[in-house]
Coordinates of C-alpha atoms and ligand atoms in Angstrom, one line a residue:
Chain A
M1 CA -24.3 30.2 42.7
A2 CA -25.0 26.5 42.4
S3 CA -26.0 27.2 38.8
L4 CA -22.4 28.2 38.0
F5 CA -21.3 24.7 38.6
R6 CA -23.4 22.5 36.4
I7 CA -21.4 20.1 34.1
R8 CA -21.0 21.6 30.5
K9 CA -24.0 24.0 31.1
D10 CA -23.7 27.6 29.8
I11 CA -23.4 30.4 32.2
D12 CA -24.4 34.0 31.6
K13 CA -22.3 35.7 29.1
K14 CA -21.4 38.8 31.4
T15 CA -20.7 36.5 34.3
Y16 CA -18.4 34.6 32.0
L17 CA -16.5 37.7 30.9
L18 CA -16.4 39.0 34.4
I19 CA -14.8 35.8 35.8
A20 CA -12.4 35.9 32.8
L21 CA -11.4 39.5 33.6
S22 CA -10.9 38.7 37.2
A23 CA -8.3 36.0 36.5
F24 CA -6.3 38.6 34.6
A25 CA -6.8 41.0 37.4
L26 CA -5.7 38.6 40.0
L27 CA -2.5 37.6 38.0
F28 CA -1.7 41.3 37.6
C29 CA -2.4 42.0 41.3
I30 CA -0.1 39.1 42.5
W31 CA 2.7 40.4 40.1
A32 CA 2.3 44.0 41.3
V33 CA 2.2 43.2 45.0
V34 CA 5.1 40.7 44.8
S35 CA 7.4 43.0 42.7
M36 CA 6.6 46.2 44.8
S37 CA 7.0 44.5 48.0
G38 CA 10.8 44.6 47.8
A39 CA 10.9 40.8 48.5
V40 CA 12.5 40.2 45.1
K41 CA 15.0 42.0 43.2
A42 CA 13.8 44.0 40.1
T43 CA 16.2 42.0 38.0
I44 CA 14.1 38.9 38.9
L45 CA 10.8 40.5 38.8
P46 CA 10.4 44.1 37.6
T47 CA 7.4 46.2 38.7
P48 CA 4.4 46.7 36.2
A49 CA 5.5 50.4 36.2
M50 CA 9.1 49.6 34.9
V51 CA 7.9 47.4 32.2
L52 CA 5.4 50.1 31.1
K53 CA 8.1 52.7 31.2
Y54 CA 10.4 50.5 29.1
V55 CA 7.6 50.1 26.5
I56 CA 6.9 53.8 26.3
A57 CA 10.6 54.5 25.9
S58 CA 11.0 51.9 23.1
V59 CA 8.0 53.2 21.3
S60 CA 9.4 56.7 21.4
N61 CA 12.9 55.8 20.1
G62 CA 11.2 53.6 17.5
S63 CA 13.0 50.4 18.3
L64 CA 9.9 48.5 19.3
Q65 CA 8.1 49.4 16.0
A66 CA 11.2 48.4 14.2
N67 CA 11.5 45.1 15.9
M68 CA 7.8 44.5 15.5
G69 CA 8.0 45.1 11.8
I70 CA 10.9 42.9 11.1
S71 CA 9.1 40.0 13.0
I72 CA 5.9 40.4 11.4
F73 CA 7.5 40.5 8.0
R74 CA 9.3 37.2 8.8
I75 CA 6.2 35.5 10.0
M76 CA 4.1 36.7 6.8
A77 CA 6.9 35.6 4.4
G78 CA 7.4 32.1 6.0
F79 CA 3.9 31.4 6.9
L80 CA 2.4 32.6 3.4
T81 CA 4.9 30.5 1.5
A82 CA 4.3 27.5 3.5
V83 CA 0.5 27.9 3.0
L84 CA 0.9 28.7 -0.6
I85 CA 2.8 25.5 -1.3
G86 CA 1.4 23.4 1.4
I87 CA -2.3 23.7 0.8
P88 CA -2.3 22.7 -2.8
L89 CA -0.1 19.7 -1.9
G90 CA -2.5 18.9 1.0
I91 CA -5.3 18.9 -1.4
L92 CA -3.7 16.6 -3.7
C93 CA -2.8 14.2 -0.8
G94 CA -6.4 14.2 0.5
A95 CA -8.0 13.7 -2.7
F96 CA -5.6 11.2 -4.4
K97 CA -4.0 8.3 -2.8
V98 CA -1.1 8.4 -5.2
F99 CA 0.0 11.7 -3.9
E100 CA -0.8 10.6 -0.3
S101 CA 1.6 7.8 -0.5
F102 CA 4.3 9.9 -2.1
I103 CA 4.1 13.1 -0.3
Q104 CA 2.3 12.6 3.0
S105 CA 4.4 9.6 4.2
L106 CA 7.5 11.8 3.8
C107 CA 5.7 14.7 5.7
E108 CA 4.7 12.5 8.5
F109 CA 8.2 11.6 9.0
I110 CA 9.6 15.0 8.8
R111 CA 6.8 16.4 10.8
Y112 CA 8.1 14.9 14.0
M113 CA 11.7 16.1 13.6
P114 CA 11.9 19.1 16.0
V115 CA 12.3 22.2 13.8
P116 CA 14.8 23.9 16.4
A117 CA 17.1 21.3 15.7
F118 CA 17.3 22.1 12.0
I119 CA 18.4 25.8 12.8
P120 CA 22.1 24.9 12.9
L121 CA 21.7 23.1 9.7
I122 CA 19.9 26.0 8.2
M123 CA 22.7 28.4 9.4
V124 CA 25.2 26.1 7.5
W125 CA 23.2 26.1 4.4
I126 CA 21.9 29.6 4.2
G127 CA 23.7 31.6 6.8
I128 CA 21.9 33.9 9.3
G129 CA 20.3 36.3 6.8
E130 CA 16.5 37.1 6.5
T131 CA 16.3 33.9 4.5
A132 CA 17.3 31.6 7.3
K133 CA 14.6 33.0 9.7
V134 CA 11.9 32.8 6.9
A135 CA 13.1 29.2 6.2
V136 CA 12.6 28.1 9.9
I137 CA 9.1 29.3 10.0
F138 CA 8.5 27.9 6.4
L139 CA 9.8 24.5 7.4
G140 CA 8.1 24.4 10.6
T141 CA 4.5 25.1 9.3
L142 CA 4.9 23.5 5.8
F143 CA 5.1 19.8 7.1
Q144 CA 2.2 20.6 9.3
V145 CA 0.0 22.2 6.8
I146 CA 0.3 19.5 4.3
P147 CA -1.3 16.7 6.4
M148 CA -3.7 18.8 8.2
T149 CA -5.1 20.1 4.7
A150 CA -5.1 16.4 3.5
D151 CA -7.2 15.4 6.7
I152 CA -9.6 18.3 6.1
V153 CA -10.1 17.1 2.5
R154 CA -10.8 13.5 3.9
S155 CA -13.3 14.8 6.3
I156 CA -15.7 15.9 3.4
P157 CA -18.6 13.5 3.4
E158 CA -18.1 11.0 0.6
D159 CA -21.6 11.6 -0.7
L160 CA -21.1 15.3 -1.2
I161 CA -18.5 14.3 -3.8
N162 CA -20.8 11.6 -5.0
A163 CA -23.7 14.0 -5.5
A164 CA -21.2 16.1 -7.6
Y165 CA -20.5 13.1 -9.8
T166 CA -24.0 12.3 -10.4
L167 CA -24.7 15.9 -11.3
G168 CA -22.3 15.4 -14.1
A169 CA -19.0 16.8 -12.6
N170 CA -15.8 15.2 -13.6
R171 CA -12.8 14.9 -11.4
R172 CA -11.2 18.1 -12.1
Q173 CA -14.7 20.0 -11.6
T174 CA -15.3 18.1 -8.4
V175 CA -12.0 19.2 -6.9
L176 CA -12.4 22.8 -8.1
K177 CA -16.1 23.3 -7.4
V178 CA -16.8 21.0 -4.5
I179 CA -13.7 19.9 -2.7
I180 CA -12.0 23.6 -2.5
P181 CA -15.1 25.5 -1.5
A182 CA -16.1 22.7 1.0
I183 CA -12.8 22.9 2.8
M184 CA -12.4 26.7 3.0
P185 CA -13.7 27.3 6.6
K186 CA -11.6 24.5 8.0
L187 CA -8.7 25.7 6.0
F188 CA -9.0 29.0 7.8
E189 CA -9.3 27.5 11.1
M190 CA -6.1 25.4 10.4
M191 CA -4.2 28.5 9.2
R192 CA -5.4 30.3 12.5
M193 CA -3.7 27.5 14.4
M194 CA -0.6 27.5 12.1
I195 CA -0.1 31.2 12.6
G196 CA 0.3 30.6 16.3
W197 CA 2.9 28.0 15.7
A198 CA 4.6 30.4 13.3
W199 CA 5.0 32.9 16.2
T200 CA 6.8 30.1 18.2
Y201 CA 9.2 29.2 15.4
L202 CA 9.8 33.0 14.9
I203 CA 10.9 33.6 18.3
V204 CA 13.1 30.4 18.4
S205 CA 15.0 31.4 15.3
E206 CA 15.3 35.1 16.4
L207 CA 16.7 33.8 19.8
V208 CA 19.3 31.7 18.0
A209 CA 20.4 33.6 15.0
A210 CA 19.2 37.3 14.5
N211 CA 20.1 40.8 15.3
S212 CA 16.8 42.3 15.0
G213 CA 13.3 41.4 15.9
L214 CA 11.3 40.9 19.0
G215 CA 13.0 37.6 19.9
Y216 CA 16.4 39.2 19.5
S217 CA 15.3 42.2 21.7
I218 CA 14.5 39.7 24.6
L219 CA 17.9 37.9 24.1
K220 CA 19.7 41.3 24.2
A221 CA 17.9 42.3 27.3
Q222 CA 18.9 39.1 29.0
R223 CA 22.5 39.6 28.3
V224 CA 22.4 42.9 30.4
L225 CA 19.8 41.7 32.8
K226 CA 17.0 44.1 31.8
T227 CA 14.4 42.0 33.0
E228 CA 11.7 44.6 32.2
A229 CA 12.7 44.4 28.6
I230 CA 12.3 40.8 28.7
F231 CA 8.8 41.2 30.3
A232 CA 7.9 43.7 27.7
G233 CA 9.0 41.6 24.8
I234 CA 7.1 38.6 26.0
L235 CA 4.0 40.6 26.5
I236 CA 4.1 42.2 23.2
I237 CA 4.6 38.8 21.5
G238 CA 1.6 37.5 23.4
I239 CA -0.6 40.4 22.6
L240 CA 0.3 40.1 18.9
G241 CA -0.4 36.5 18.9
V242 CA -3.9 37.0 20.5
L243 CA -4.7 39.8 18.0
T244 CA -3.9 37.8 15.0
D245 CA -5.8 34.8 16.3
R246 CA -8.9 37.1 17.0
V247 CA -8.6 38.6 13.6
F248 CA -8.5 35.3 11.9
A249 CA -11.5 34.1 13.9
Y250 CA -13.4 37.3 13.1
I251 CA -12.6 37.0 9.3
T252 CA -13.6 33.3 9.2
K253 CA -17.0 33.9 10.9
K254 CA -17.6 36.8 8.5
M255 CA -16.5 35.1 5.3
F256 CA -18.2 31.8 5.8
R257 CA -21.7 32.7 6.8
W258 CA -23.0 29.4 5.2
V259 CA -21.4 27.3 7.8
D260 CA -23.5 25.7 10.6
W261 CA -20.9 26.5 13.3
G262 CA -23.2 25.4 16.0
S263 CA -23.6 21.8 14.8
K264 CA -19.9 21.2 14.6
Chain B
M1 CA -37.2 -12.3 -13.8
S2 CA -38.4 -10.6 -16.9
A3 CA -40.3 -7.7 -15.7
A4 CA -41.6 -6.1 -18.9
G5 CA -44.8 -8.2 -19.0
I6 CA -46.0 -7.2 -15.5
A7 CA -44.9 -3.7 -15.5
G8 CA -46.2 -2.6 -19.0
Q9 CA -49.7 -2.6 -17.2
G10 CA -49.0 0.5 -15.3
L11 CA -48.6 2.5 -18.4
S12 CA -51.8 2.7 -20.2
G13 CA -51.6 3.2 -23.9
R14 CA -47.9 3.5 -23.9
V15 CA -45.4 1.0 -25.4
A16 CA -43.3 -0.2 -22.6
T17 CA -39.7 0.1 -23.3
S18 CA -36.7 -0.9 -21.3
K19 CA -34.9 2.2 -20.0
I20 CA -32.3 0.6 -17.9
Y21 CA -31.2 -2.9 -16.9
A22 CA -28.8 -4.8 -14.8
R23 CA -27.6 -8.1 -15.8
G24 CA -25.8 -10.7 -13.7
V25 CA -24.4 -7.8 -11.4
E26 CA -22.3 -9.1 -8.7
K27 CA -20.4 -7.3 -5.9
R28 CA -17.7 -9.0 -3.7
Y29 CA -16.1 -7.2 -0.9
P30 CA -12.7 -8.4 0.3
S31 CA -12.9 -10.0 3.6
K32 CA -10.4 -11.7 6.0
P33 CA -11.0 -15.1 4.7
G34 CA -11.6 -14.7 1.2
F35 CA -14.7 -12.3 0.3
V36 CA -18.1 -11.3 1.2
L37 CA -20.8 -11.6 -1.6
A38 CA -22.8 -8.3 -1.2
L39 CA -24.7 -8.9 -4.5
D40 CA -25.2 -12.2 -6.3
D41 CA -26.5 -12.3 -9.9
I42 CA -28.7 -9.3 -9.8
N43 CA -31.0 -9.0 -12.8
I44 CA -33.5 -6.1 -12.8
E45 CA -35.0 -4.0 -15.5
V46 CA -36.8 -0.8 -15.4
L47 CA -39.0 0.7 -18.1
T48 CA -39.2 4.1 -19.4
N49 CA -41.4 6.3 -17.0
E50 CA -41.5 3.5 -14.5
F51 CA -41.3 3.9 -10.8
V52 CA -39.7 0.8 -9.2
S53 CA -38.8 0.3 -5.6
I54 CA -36.1 -2.2 -4.3
V55 CA -37.0 -3.3 -0.8
G56 CA -35.2 -5.7 1.6
P57 CA -33.8 -6.1 5.0
S58 CA -31.0 -3.8 6.2
G59 CA -27.5 -4.9 4.8
C60 CA -29.1 -6.8 1.9
G61 CA -27.1 -4.7 -0.6
K62 CA -29.8 -2.2 -1.8
S63 CA -27.5 0.8 -1.4
T64 CA -24.6 -1.1 -2.9
L65 CA -26.9 -2.0 -6.0
L66 CA -28.0 1.6 -6.6
R67 CA -24.5 3.0 -6.2
I68 CA -23.4 0.5 -8.7
I69 CA -26.2 1.6 -11.1
G70 CA -25.2 5.1 -10.5
G71 CA -21.6 4.3 -11.3
L72 CA -20.4 5.3 -7.8
E73 CA -19.1 1.9 -6.8
D74 CA -17.3 -0.7 -9.1
K75 CA -19.1 -4.0 -9.7
T76 CA -17.2 -7.3 -9.8
G77 CA -19.3 -8.7 -12.5
G78 CA -22.3 -8.3 -14.9
K79 CA -23.3 -5.1 -16.6
I80 CA -25.6 -2.1 -16.4
V81 CA -27.3 -1.0 -19.6
L82 CA -28.9 2.4 -20.1
N83 CA -30.8 3.1 -23.3
D84 CA -29.0 0.1 -24.9
T85 CA -25.5 1.4 -23.9
E86 CA -23.4 -0.4 -21.4
L87 CA -22.4 2.1 -18.6
S88 CA -19.3 2.6 -16.8
G89 CA -18.7 5.3 -14.2
A90 CA -21.0 8.0 -13.0
G91 CA -22.8 10.5 -15.1
A92 CA -25.3 13.2 -15.3
D93 CA -27.7 10.8 -17.0
R94 CA -28.1 9.1 -13.5
G95 CA -29.4 11.6 -11.0
M96 CA -29.1 10.5 -7.3
V97 CA -30.8 11.5 -4.1
F98 CA -29.1 10.4 -1.1
Q99 CA -30.3 9.6 2.5
G100 CA -27.9 11.9 4.0
Y101 CA -28.0 15.6 3.4
T102 CA -25.7 16.4 0.3
L103 CA -26.5 19.7 -0.6
F104 CA -23.4 22.0 -1.1
P105 CA -23.6 24.1 2.0
W106 CA -21.8 27.0 0.5
L107 CA -24.4 27.5 -2.2
S108 CA -27.8 28.9 -1.9
V109 CA -30.9 26.7 -2.7
A110 CA -31.1 28.2 -6.2
K111 CA -27.4 27.6 -6.8
N112 CA -27.5 24.1 -5.5
I113 CA -30.2 23.4 -8.1
E114 CA -28.2 25.3 -10.8
F115 CA -24.9 23.3 -10.2
G116 CA -25.5 20.5 -12.8
L117 CA -26.8 23.0 -15.3
K118 CA -23.6 25.1 -14.9
I119 CA -21.4 22.1 -15.4
K120 CA -23.4 21.5 -18.6
K121 CA -22.4 25.0 -19.6
M122 CA -26.2 25.7 -20.2
P123 CA -26.8 29.5 -21.0
K124 CA -27.7 31.7 -18.0
E125 CA -31.3 32.5 -19.0
Q126 CA -32.2 28.8 -19.6
R127 CA -30.5 27.9 -16.3
E128 CA -32.5 30.5 -14.5
A129 CA -35.9 29.3 -16.1
I130 CA -35.1 25.6 -15.0
V131 CA -34.2 26.6 -11.5
E132 CA -37.4 28.7 -11.2
K133 CA -39.5 25.8 -12.4
Y134 CA -38.1 23.2 -10.0
I135 CA -37.8 25.5 -7.0
N136 CA -41.4 26.1 -7.3
R137 CA -42.2 22.4 -8.2
V138 CA -40.8 21.4 -4.7
G139 CA -42.7 24.5 -3.1
L140 CA -39.4 26.4 -1.9
G141 CA -39.7 29.6 -4.0
K142 CA -39.4 31.6 -0.9
F143 CA -36.1 30.0 0.0
K144 CA -34.4 30.6 -3.2
N145 CA -31.6 32.5 -1.5
S146 CA -31.4 30.5 1.8
Y147 CA -28.4 28.4 2.6
P148 CA -28.9 24.8 3.3
K149 CA -28.2 25.3 6.9
E150 CA -31.4 27.4 7.2
L151 CA -33.5 24.5 6.0
S152 CA -35.3 21.8 8.0
G153 CA -34.4 18.0 7.0
G154 CA -37.5 17.9 4.6
M155 CA -36.8 21.1 2.8
K156 CA -33.1 19.9 2.3
Q157 CA -34.5 16.8 0.6
R158 CA -36.8 18.8 -1.4
V159 CA -33.9 20.8 -2.8
A160 CA -32.0 17.6 -3.4
I161 CA -34.9 16.2 -5.5
A162 CA -35.1 19.5 -7.3
R163 CA -31.4 19.6 -8.0
A164 CA -31.5 16.0 -9.4
L165 CA -34.4 16.7 -11.6
A166 CA -33.4 20.0 -12.9
N167 CA -30.6 18.1 -14.7
S168 CA -33.2 16.2 -16.4
P169 CA -31.6 12.6 -15.8
E170 CA -32.7 9.6 -17.8
V171 CA -33.1 7.8 -14.5
L172 CA -33.6 9.2 -10.9
L173 CA -31.9 7.0 -8.3
M174 CA -33.2 7.5 -4.8
D175 CA -31.5 5.8 -1.7
E176 CA -33.9 6.1 1.2
P177 CA -34.1 9.8 0.7
F178 CA -36.9 10.1 3.3
G179 CA -35.3 7.6 5.9
A180 CA -34.1 10.5 8.3
L181 CA -37.4 12.4 8.3
D182 CA -40.1 12.4 10.9
P183 CA -43.4 10.6 10.0
Q184 CA -45.4 13.6 9.0
T185 CA -42.7 15.1 6.8
K186 CA -42.1 11.7 5.4
S187 CA -45.8 11.4 4.4
S188 CA -45.9 14.8 2.7
M189 CA -42.6 14.0 0.9
Q190 CA -44.0 10.7 -0.4
L191 CA -47.0 12.5 -1.6
L192 CA -44.9 15.2 -3.4
M193 CA -42.6 12.4 -4.9
R194 CA -45.6 10.7 -6.4
Q195 CA -46.9 13.9 -7.9
I196 CA -43.6 14.8 -9.2
W197 CA -43.2 11.4 -10.8
Q198 CA -46.7 11.8 -12.4
T199 CA -46.1 15.1 -14.0
E200 CA -42.4 15.0 -14.8
K201 CA -42.6 11.4 -16.3
T202 CA -39.2 10.4 -14.8
T203 CA -38.0 7.0 -14.6
V204 CA -37.3 6.2 -10.9
I205 CA -35.4 3.4 -9.0
F206 CA -36.4 4.1 -5.3
V207 CA -34.6 2.2 -2.6
T208 CA -36.2 1.9 1.0
H209 CA -36.6 -0.5 3.7
D210 CA -40.1 1.0 4.4
I211 CA -42.4 -1.4 2.8
E212 CA -45.4 1.0 3.2
E213 CA -43.5 3.8 1.3
A214 CA -42.5 1.5 -1.5
V215 CA -46.2 0.3 -2.0
F216 CA -47.5 3.7 -1.9
L217 CA -44.9 5.1 -4.4
S218 CA -44.2 2.3 -6.8
Q219 CA -45.7 0.5 -9.8
R220 CA -43.5 -2.4 -9.1
I221 CA -41.3 -3.7 -6.2
Y222 CA -38.2 -5.8 -6.3
V223 CA -37.7 -7.7 -3.0
M224 CA -34.3 -8.6 -2.0
D225 CA -32.8 -11.3 0.2
A226 CA -29.8 -10.7 2.4
H227 CA -26.3 -12.6 2.5
P228 CA -25.8 -12.9 -0.3
G229 CA -28.0 -9.9 -1.7
R230 CA -30.3 -11.5 -4.4
I231 CA -33.5 -10.5 -6.0
K232 CA -36.3 -12.6 -4.5
A233 CA -39.3 -11.4 -5.9
D234 CA -40.7 -8.9 -8.5
I235 CA -44.2 -7.6 -7.4
A236 CA -46.5 -5.6 -9.4
V237 CA -48.5 -2.9 -7.5
Y238 CA -52.1 -2.9 -8.7
L239 CA -53.3 0.3 -7.1
P240 CA -54.9 3.4 -8.7
H241 CA -52.7 5.6 -10.6
E242 CA -54.0 8.5 -8.6
R243 CA -53.0 8.1 -5.0
T244 CA -53.6 10.1 -1.9
L245 CA -52.2 9.1 1.6
D246 CA -55.7 7.7 2.5
I247 CA -54.8 4.7 0.1
K248 CA -52.6 3.4 2.8
D249 CA -55.7 2.3 4.9
E250 CA -57.3 0.4 2.0
P251 CA -57.5 -3.3 2.2
N252 CA -55.7 -3.8 -1.1
F253 CA -53.0 -1.7 0.1
I254 CA -52.7 -3.3 3.3
S255 CA -52.7 -6.9 2.2
L256 CA -49.9 -6.0 -0.3
R257 CA -47.9 -4.4 2.3
K258 CA -48.3 -7.6 4.6
E259 CA -47.4 -9.9 1.8
I260 CA -44.1 -8.2 1.2
S261 CA -43.5 -7.9 5.0
A262 CA -43.9 -11.6 5.3
M263 CA -41.5 -12.2 2.7
I264 CA -38.9 -10.2 4.3
T265 CA -39.2 -11.4 7.8
H266 CA -39.4 -15.0 6.7
N267 CA -35.9 -14.7 5.4
D268 CA -34.5 -13.5 8.7
N269 CA -34.3 -16.9 10.2
Ligands
LIG301 N1 -16.9 -1.1 1.9 C1 -17.6 -2.3 2.3 N2 -16.7 -3.3 2.6 C2 -17.2 -4.6 2.9 N3 -18.4 -4.7 3.0 C3 -19.3 -3.9 2.7 C4 -18.9 -2.5 2.2 N4 -20.0 -1.8 1.9 C5 -21.1 -2.6 2.2 N5 -20.7 -3.9 2.6 C6 -21.5 -4.9 3.0 O1 -22.5 -5.1 1.9 C7 -23.7 -5.4 2.3 C8 -24.7 -4.5 1.8 O2 -24.6 -3.3 2.3 P1 -25.6 -2.1 1.8 O3 -25.7 -2.1 0.3 O4 -25.2 -0.9 2.5 O5 -27.0 -2.7 2.4 P2 -28.4 -1.8 2.4 O6 -28.2 -0.6 1.8 O7 -29.4 -2.8 2.0 O8 -28.7 -1.8 3.9 C9 -23.6 -5.5 3.9 O9 -23.7 -6.7 4.4 C10 -22.5 -4.7 4.1 O10 -21.9 -5.2 5.4
LIG302 MG1 -28.7 1.5 2.5

């Protein structure tokens, strides 16, 4: 027993998993017991069975898939454009001081403006169509992607770049053949983190200005006090988030076999 | 400070020609009041096929000097001349091996060694032959397809040496390449380095703070002073051309090592 409580020491993998599972089980039990005891109204805390029933119903009438589909589309569109534009700009900022002073200074300023506050402005400018939701995600992630990519570029050891120069590489070759491959694993880690943020921005935009999507389904449920639908929505968003995260983590590990993950 | 007279002796039957020299090299770093003079009027000369070390106390400017020669750092005065041409910036003509591990971690051992050749756009068959040659030269044939993370520190430095040599540089610059290795590995790397230099006939400038290492490897040693960094002495190493690690216990070797140590410690007060 004492071996479980040593500072920063590993514990058995199975034990670890078991403890983690028990945390989930505990949370679920508390929820089940409290909701089924009748002490609180179902509009405050629905029972697990109600939530499950709602999920099954919305799968069978197709509304869940439709909402999920549109939400995933928005995330992909916003996140991918931010990454496609942000990563090249970030590389320029990290590699060249000129770009850093021009682009990154601006980014650092915009980065700390809360994106939800921009939603009304976006609605004024581009309405509440699909573009608006994509724009919220795009803006929310772009100004994070640029400085984070730049930082990753700066974390490359100076002598790795110097080695390339002494092997005859010019600046263009150094960027293409050294800087870009060197930052790949960390870029994937960064994207994994950003996609989590993208989910948050998506829901925020769907809560404010949408008539479809998972965020909107939660909002609609709230209006009619269908609390089990709110629960179902939040759980599904959470599960989708965890899944994307795990998939990203898995791909990163598989793709970059050369990385010495242990020593990082 | 003319080295040609002394150094020519190491190369029997060969006319000693200057490969690279530094004239009046100065390096100032900006500092809060004014500047720090890291290098002051450095004059060194290295002959074709010569193995020269630079030793000196920590912080005396050895790395700065080597980086300036390699074109990785700007100098604030003086010039570097290679084969009668004044240099500016880095280039494949000056290969470099660093103290830290600088292999490209996403490339296999063979691909690391091939890097410079690909930059040169050398045809594939030729590249493969050269990679094969140097990978075997440093005894890592079996690790051809390994990633750097799978290698020990000594093996990484072997690859770094092979990578630099494969590019056939005019001068090989080495900045404490064995500084992070354990004593046994270090000794075997020194032996390997000495053998490589003898067979490959490369011109080497080797920076180290390990005097024993410098004496073992070199034909000639520049001793540096700190604050400001200056060349204090230019010492020829009269030891047999064929050297094994046992030579480190011989009286000649020990007395030379002590002589240089004395120069460096004297300076500290
Ligand atoms: N970027 C820098 N800015 C200011 N001073 C520096 C810088 N780099 C090196 N120096 C100074 O120059 C001197 C020489 O450093 P270095 O060449 O690394 O010495 P060595 O390799 O002999 O230990 C040191 O005193 C160091 O403090
Ligand atoms: Mg140094």
